[in-house]
Amino acid sequence: MNLRSLPDRKPFLTAALALVALAALAAAAISAEPRAKELFGARKLPAVAPAQSFGFYSKGCF
């Protein structure tokens, strides 16, 4: 790599740095949301509703 090739790469390096900064901001925003375990893990009993089956026996109903 010589000194003349660095100015040619400057736009690409700037774009890569911006992409890394955006990824860091997105990760911080995602971590600020509550986890599903915290939202749904507090339920000790099932919902008050009639029992139902979904699907078909050969397809693995649950």
C-alpha positions as YAML, in Angstrom:
chain: A
units: angstrom
residues:
- id: 1
  name: MET
  ca: [0.00, 0.00, 0.00]
- id: 2
  name: ASN
  ca: [1.44, 3.33, -1.00]
- id: 3
  name: LEU
  ca: [0.44, 6.81, 0.09]
- id: 4
  name: ARG
  ca: [-1.50, 7.51, -3.09]
- id: 5
  name: SER
  ca: [-3.94, 4.67, -2.49]
- id: 6
  name: LEU
  ca: [-5.08, 6.03, 0.91]
- id: 7
  name: PRO
  ca: [-7.12, 8.97, -0.48]
- id: 8
  name: ASP
  ca: [-8.85, 6.55, -2.83]
- id: 9
  name: ARG
  ca: [-9.93, 4.43, 0.13]
- id: 10
  name: LYS
  ca: [-11.06, 7.30, 2.34]
- id: 11
  name: PRO
  ca: [-14.76, 7.19, 1.28]
- id: 12
  name: PHE
  ca: [-14.88, 3.46, 1.92]
- id: 13
  name: LEU
  ca: [-13.21, 3.81, 5.31]
- id: 14
  name: THR
  ca: [-15.63, 6.60, 6.25]
- id: 15
  name: ALA
  ca: [-18.60, 4.47, 5.22]
- id: 16
  name: ALA
  ca: [-17.27, 1.50, 7.20]
- id: 17
  name: LEU
  ca: [-16.80, 3.66, 10.29]
- id: 18
  name: ALA
  ca: [-20.35, 5.01, 9.95]
- id: 19
  name: LEU
  ca: [-21.69, 1.47, 9.61]
- id: 20
  name: VAL
  ca: [-19.91, 0.38, 12.79]
- id: 21
  name: ALA
  ca: [-21.27, 3.41, 14.64]
- id: 22
  name: LEU
  ca: [-24.83, 2.66, 13.47]
- id: 23
  name: ALA
  ca: [-24.49, -0.96, 14.54]
- id: 24
  name: ALA
  ca: [-23.37, 0.13, 18.01]
- id: 25
  name: LEU
  ca: [-26.34, 2.49, 18.32]
- id: 26
  name: ALA
  ca: [-28.76, -0.21, 17.18]
- id: 27
  name: ALA
  ca: [-27.36, -2.66, 19.72]
- id: 28
  name: ALA
  ca: [-27.82, -0.11, 22.49]
- id: 29
  name: ALA
  ca: [-31.43, 0.50, 21.45]
- id: 30
  name: ILE
  ca: [-32.21, -3.21, 21.35]
- id: 31
  name: SER
  ca: [-30.73, -3.83, 24.78]
- id: 32
  name: ALA
  ca: [-32.95, -1.08, 26.25]
- id: 33
  name: GLU
  ca: [-36.11, -3.11, 25.49]
- id: 34
  name: PRO
  ca: [-37.34, -5.52, 28.19]
- id: 35
  name: ARG
  ca: [-36.68, -9.18, 27.56]
- id: 36
  name: ALA
  ca: [-39.49, -11.59, 26.79]
- id: 37
  name: LYS
  ca: [-38.50, -13.62, 29.84]
- id: 38
  name: GLU
  ca: [-39.18, -10.61, 32.03]
- id: 39
  name: LEU
  ca: [-42.51, -9.87, 30.35]
- id: 40
  name: PHE
  ca: [-43.98, -13.37, 30.19]
- id: 41
  name: GLY
  ca: [-42.01, -15.24, 32.83]
- id: 42
  name: ALA
  ca: [-44.00, -13.84, 35.75]
- id: 43
  name: ARG
  ca: [-47.12, -15.86, 34.88]
- id: 44
  name: LYS
  ca: [-47.49, -18.81, 37.25]
- id: 45
  name: LEU
  ca: [-50.84, -20.18, 36.05]
- id: 46
  name: PRO
  ca: [-52.26, -20.80, 32.57]
- id: 47
  name: ALA
  ca: [-54.82, -18.47, 31.04]
- id: 48
  name: VAL
  ca: [-58.45, -18.88, 32.02]
- id: 49
  name: ALA
  ca: [-59.79, -20.29, 28.74]
- id: 50
  name: PRO
  ca: [-61.17, -23.58, 27.43]
- id: 51
  name: ALA
  ca: [-58.64, -26.17, 26.27]
- id: 52
  name: GLN
  ca: [-58.05, -26.25, 22.50]
- id: 53
  name: SER
  ca: [-55.90, -28.25, 20.13]
- id: 54
  name: PHE
  ca: [-54.15, -26.60, 17.22]
- id: 55
  name: GLY
  ca: [-53.14, -28.51, 14.13]
- id: 56
  name: PHE
  ca: [-53.74, -32.11, 13.15]
- id: 57
  name: TYR
  ca: [-52.47, -35.28, 14.83]
- id: 58
  name: SER
  ca: [-50.18, -36.34, 11.98]
- id: 59
  name: LYS
  ca: [-48.76, -32.82, 11.71]
- id: 60
  name: GLY
  ca: [-47.95, -32.63, 15.42]
- id: 61
  name: CYS
  ca: [-50.83, -30.89, 17.11]
- id: 62
  name: PHE
  ca: [-50.18, -29.21, 20.42]
...
